[in-house]
mmCIF file of C-alpha atoms in Angstrom:
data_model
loop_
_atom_site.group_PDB
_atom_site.id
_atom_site.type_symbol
_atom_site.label_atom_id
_atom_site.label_comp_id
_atom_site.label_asym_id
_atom_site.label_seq_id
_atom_site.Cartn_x
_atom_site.Cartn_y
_atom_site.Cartn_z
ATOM 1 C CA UNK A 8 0.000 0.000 0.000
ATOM 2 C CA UNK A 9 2.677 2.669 0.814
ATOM 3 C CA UNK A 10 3.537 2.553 -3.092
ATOM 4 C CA UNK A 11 0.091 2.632 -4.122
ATOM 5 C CA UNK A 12 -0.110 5.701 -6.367
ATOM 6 C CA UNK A 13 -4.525 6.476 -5.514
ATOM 7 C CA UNK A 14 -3.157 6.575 -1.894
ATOM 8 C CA UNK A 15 -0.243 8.887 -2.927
ATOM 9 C CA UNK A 16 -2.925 11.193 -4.672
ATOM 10 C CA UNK A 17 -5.450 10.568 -1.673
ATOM 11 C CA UNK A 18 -2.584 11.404 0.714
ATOM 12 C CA UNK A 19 -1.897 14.585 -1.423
ATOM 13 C CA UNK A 20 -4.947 16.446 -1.421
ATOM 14 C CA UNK A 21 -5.933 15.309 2.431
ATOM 15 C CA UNK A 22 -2.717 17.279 3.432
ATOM 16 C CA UNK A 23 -3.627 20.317 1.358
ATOM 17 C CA UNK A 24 -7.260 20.228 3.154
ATOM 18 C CA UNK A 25 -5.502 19.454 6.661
ATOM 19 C CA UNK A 26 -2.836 23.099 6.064
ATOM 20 C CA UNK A 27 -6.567 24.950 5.687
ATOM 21 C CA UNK A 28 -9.266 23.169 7.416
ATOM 22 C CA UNK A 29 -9.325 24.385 11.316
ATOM 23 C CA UNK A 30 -12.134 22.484 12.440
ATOM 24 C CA UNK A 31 -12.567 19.151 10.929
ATOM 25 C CA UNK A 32 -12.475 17.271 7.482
ATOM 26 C CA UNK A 33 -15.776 14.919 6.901
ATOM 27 C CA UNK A 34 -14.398 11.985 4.818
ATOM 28 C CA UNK A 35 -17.020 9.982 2.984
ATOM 29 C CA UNK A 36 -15.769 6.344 3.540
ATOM 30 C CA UNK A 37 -15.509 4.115 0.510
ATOM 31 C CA UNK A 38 -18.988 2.040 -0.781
ATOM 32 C CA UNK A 39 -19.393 -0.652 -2.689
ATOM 33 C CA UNK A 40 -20.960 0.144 -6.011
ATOM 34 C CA UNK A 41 -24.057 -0.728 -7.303
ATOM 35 C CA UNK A 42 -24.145 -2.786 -10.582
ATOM 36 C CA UNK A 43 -26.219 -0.230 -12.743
ATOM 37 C CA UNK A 44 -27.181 -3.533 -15.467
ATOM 38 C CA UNK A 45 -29.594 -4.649 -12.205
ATOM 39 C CA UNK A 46 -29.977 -1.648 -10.355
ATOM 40 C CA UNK A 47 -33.095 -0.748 -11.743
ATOM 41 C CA UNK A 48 -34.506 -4.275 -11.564
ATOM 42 C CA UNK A 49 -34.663 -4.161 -8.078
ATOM 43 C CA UNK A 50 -39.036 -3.338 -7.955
ATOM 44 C CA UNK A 51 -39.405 -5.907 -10.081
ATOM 45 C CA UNK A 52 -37.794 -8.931 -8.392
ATOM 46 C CA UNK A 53 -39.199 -7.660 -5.397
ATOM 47 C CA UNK A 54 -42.716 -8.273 -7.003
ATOM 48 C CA UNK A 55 -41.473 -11.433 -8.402
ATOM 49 C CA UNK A 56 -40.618 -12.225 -4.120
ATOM 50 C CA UNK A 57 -37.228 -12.781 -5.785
ATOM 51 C CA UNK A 58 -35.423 -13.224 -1.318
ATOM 52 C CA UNK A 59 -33.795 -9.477 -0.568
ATOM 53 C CA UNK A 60 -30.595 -11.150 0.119
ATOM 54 C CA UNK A 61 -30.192 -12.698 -3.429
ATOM 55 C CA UNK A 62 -31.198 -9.248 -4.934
ATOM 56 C CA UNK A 63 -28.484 -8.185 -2.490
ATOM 57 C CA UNK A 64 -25.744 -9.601 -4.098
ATOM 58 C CA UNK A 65 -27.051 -8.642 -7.788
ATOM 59 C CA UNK A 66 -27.357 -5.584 -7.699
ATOM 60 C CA UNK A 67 -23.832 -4.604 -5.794
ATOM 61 C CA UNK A 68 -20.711 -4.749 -8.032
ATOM 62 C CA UNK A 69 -18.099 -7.486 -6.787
ATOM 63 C CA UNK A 70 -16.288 -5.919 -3.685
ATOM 64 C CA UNK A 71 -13.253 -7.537 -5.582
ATOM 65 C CA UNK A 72 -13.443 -5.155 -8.397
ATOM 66 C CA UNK A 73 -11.597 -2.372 -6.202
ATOM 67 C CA UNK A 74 -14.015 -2.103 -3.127
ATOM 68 C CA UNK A 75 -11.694 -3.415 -0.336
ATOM 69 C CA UNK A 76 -8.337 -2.005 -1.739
ATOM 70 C CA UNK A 77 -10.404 1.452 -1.824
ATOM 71 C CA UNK A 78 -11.578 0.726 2.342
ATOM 72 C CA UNK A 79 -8.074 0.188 3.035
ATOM 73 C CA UNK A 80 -6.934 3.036 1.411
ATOM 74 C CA UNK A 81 -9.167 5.091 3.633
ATOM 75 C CA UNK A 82 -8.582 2.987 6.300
ATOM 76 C CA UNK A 83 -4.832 4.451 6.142
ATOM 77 C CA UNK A 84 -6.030 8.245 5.517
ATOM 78 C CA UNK A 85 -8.224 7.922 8.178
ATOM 79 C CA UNK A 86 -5.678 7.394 10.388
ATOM 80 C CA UNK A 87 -2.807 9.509 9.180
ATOM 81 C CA UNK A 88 -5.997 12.817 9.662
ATOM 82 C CA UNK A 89 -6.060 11.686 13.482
ATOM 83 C CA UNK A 90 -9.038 13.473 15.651
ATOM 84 C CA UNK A 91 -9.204 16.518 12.931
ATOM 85 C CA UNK A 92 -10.986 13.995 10.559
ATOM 86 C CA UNK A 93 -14.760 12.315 11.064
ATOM 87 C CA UNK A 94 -16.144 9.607 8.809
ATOM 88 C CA UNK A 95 -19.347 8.826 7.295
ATOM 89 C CA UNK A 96 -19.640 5.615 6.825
ATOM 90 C CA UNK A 97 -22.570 4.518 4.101
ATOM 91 C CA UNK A 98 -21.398 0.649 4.659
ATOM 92 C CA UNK A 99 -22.096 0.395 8.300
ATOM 93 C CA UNK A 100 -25.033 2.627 8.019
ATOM 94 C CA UNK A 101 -26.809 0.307 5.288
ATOM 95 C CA UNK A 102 -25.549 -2.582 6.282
ATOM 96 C CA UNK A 103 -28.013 -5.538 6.965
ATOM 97 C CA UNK A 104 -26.736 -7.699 10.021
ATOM 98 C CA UNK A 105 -28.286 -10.419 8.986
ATOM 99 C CA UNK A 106 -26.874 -10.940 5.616
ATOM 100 C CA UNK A 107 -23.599 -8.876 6.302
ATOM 101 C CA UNK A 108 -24.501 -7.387 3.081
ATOM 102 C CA UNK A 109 -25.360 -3.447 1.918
ATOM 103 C CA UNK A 110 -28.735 -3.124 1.327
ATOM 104 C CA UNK A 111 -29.612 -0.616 -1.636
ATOM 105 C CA UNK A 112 -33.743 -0.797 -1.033
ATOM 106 C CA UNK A 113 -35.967 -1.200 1.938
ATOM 107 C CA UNK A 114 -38.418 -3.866 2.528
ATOM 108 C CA UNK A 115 -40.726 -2.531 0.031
ATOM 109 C CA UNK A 116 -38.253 -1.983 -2.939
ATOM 110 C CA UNK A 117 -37.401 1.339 -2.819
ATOM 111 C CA UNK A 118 -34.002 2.795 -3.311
ATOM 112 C CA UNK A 119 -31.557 4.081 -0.579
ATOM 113 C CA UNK A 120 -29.038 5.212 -4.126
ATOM 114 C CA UNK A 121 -29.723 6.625 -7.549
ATOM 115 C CA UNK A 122 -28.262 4.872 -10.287
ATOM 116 C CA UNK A 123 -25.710 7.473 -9.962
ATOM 117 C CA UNK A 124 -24.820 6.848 -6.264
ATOM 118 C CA UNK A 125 -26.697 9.682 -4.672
ATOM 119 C CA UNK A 126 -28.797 9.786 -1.632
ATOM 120 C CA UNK A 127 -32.243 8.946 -2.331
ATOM 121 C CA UNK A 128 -34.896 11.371 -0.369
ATOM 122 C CA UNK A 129 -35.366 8.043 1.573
ATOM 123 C CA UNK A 130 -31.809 7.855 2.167
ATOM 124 C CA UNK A 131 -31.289 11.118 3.340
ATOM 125 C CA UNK A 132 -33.237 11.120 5.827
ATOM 126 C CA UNK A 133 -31.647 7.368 7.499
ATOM 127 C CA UNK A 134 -28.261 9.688 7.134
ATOM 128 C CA UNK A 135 -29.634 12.664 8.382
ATOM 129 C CA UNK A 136 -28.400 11.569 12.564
ATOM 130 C CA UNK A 137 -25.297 10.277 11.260
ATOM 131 C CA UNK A 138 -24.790 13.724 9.706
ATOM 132 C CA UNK A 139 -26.028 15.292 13.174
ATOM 133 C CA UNK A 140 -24.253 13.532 15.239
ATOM 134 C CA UNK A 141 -20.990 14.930 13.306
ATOM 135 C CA UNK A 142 -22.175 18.261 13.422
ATOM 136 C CA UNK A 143 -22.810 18.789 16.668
ATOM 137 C CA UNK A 144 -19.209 17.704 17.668
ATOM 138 C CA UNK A 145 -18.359 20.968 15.984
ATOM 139 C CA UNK A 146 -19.927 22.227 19.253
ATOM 140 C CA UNK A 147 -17.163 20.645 21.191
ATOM 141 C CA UNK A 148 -14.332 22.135 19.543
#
């Protein structure tokens, strides 16, 4: 990893933001991708009772294709920023315990991620204490 050039880049920029940032740096942690061939196929094998946790695995990319390299790259940032960076972590917030798998819909089929990675409305608003809960430790400092 210490000859990885990403991390090199990463490493870059996170010690230009560190020389001007005087509070903190929010780092949005890496997240598996979703596979945009089934993405949108997600309603329909829910109405087919296709199991969540089958639809689960098609509709996320392979975490092989880059996923875990990219957590342990942040992993490594992470910990180089110290206490002036916080995290948001999508993984842990999705995550369903009882698969150990990100879940991109609710129960019902609909969608935590645009085909384009960004917060559903839905979404949002399971963020929105994560979010909180980082800005009010500006309070603190």
């Amino acid at each position: 990893m210490e000859y990885d050039p990403i991390l090199a880049i990463a490493r870059n920029e996170l010690q230009k933001y560190m020389g001007g940032v005087s509070r903190k740096i929010i780092i949005l942690h890496a997240f598996p991708r979703n596979n945009y061939r089934t993405f949108d196929r997600i309603v329909r094998w829910m109405a087919q009772k296709m199991a969540p946790e089958i639809i689960d695995k098609k509709v996320i990319e392979p975490l092989e294709n880059g996923y875990n390299m990219a957590r342990q790259r942040y992993e490594i940032l992470l910990k180089e920023c110290g206490s002036k960076c916080e995290i948001i972590d999508y993984h842990d917030i999705f995550l369903n315990p009882k698969t150990d798998f990100v879940r991109y819909f609710n129960e019902i089929g609909l969608h935590y991620f645009t085909r384009n990675h960004h917060l559903t409305p839905l979404a949002f608003e399971i963020v929105r204490p994560h979010v909180r809960d980082i800005c009010n430790k500006f309070d603190e400092i």
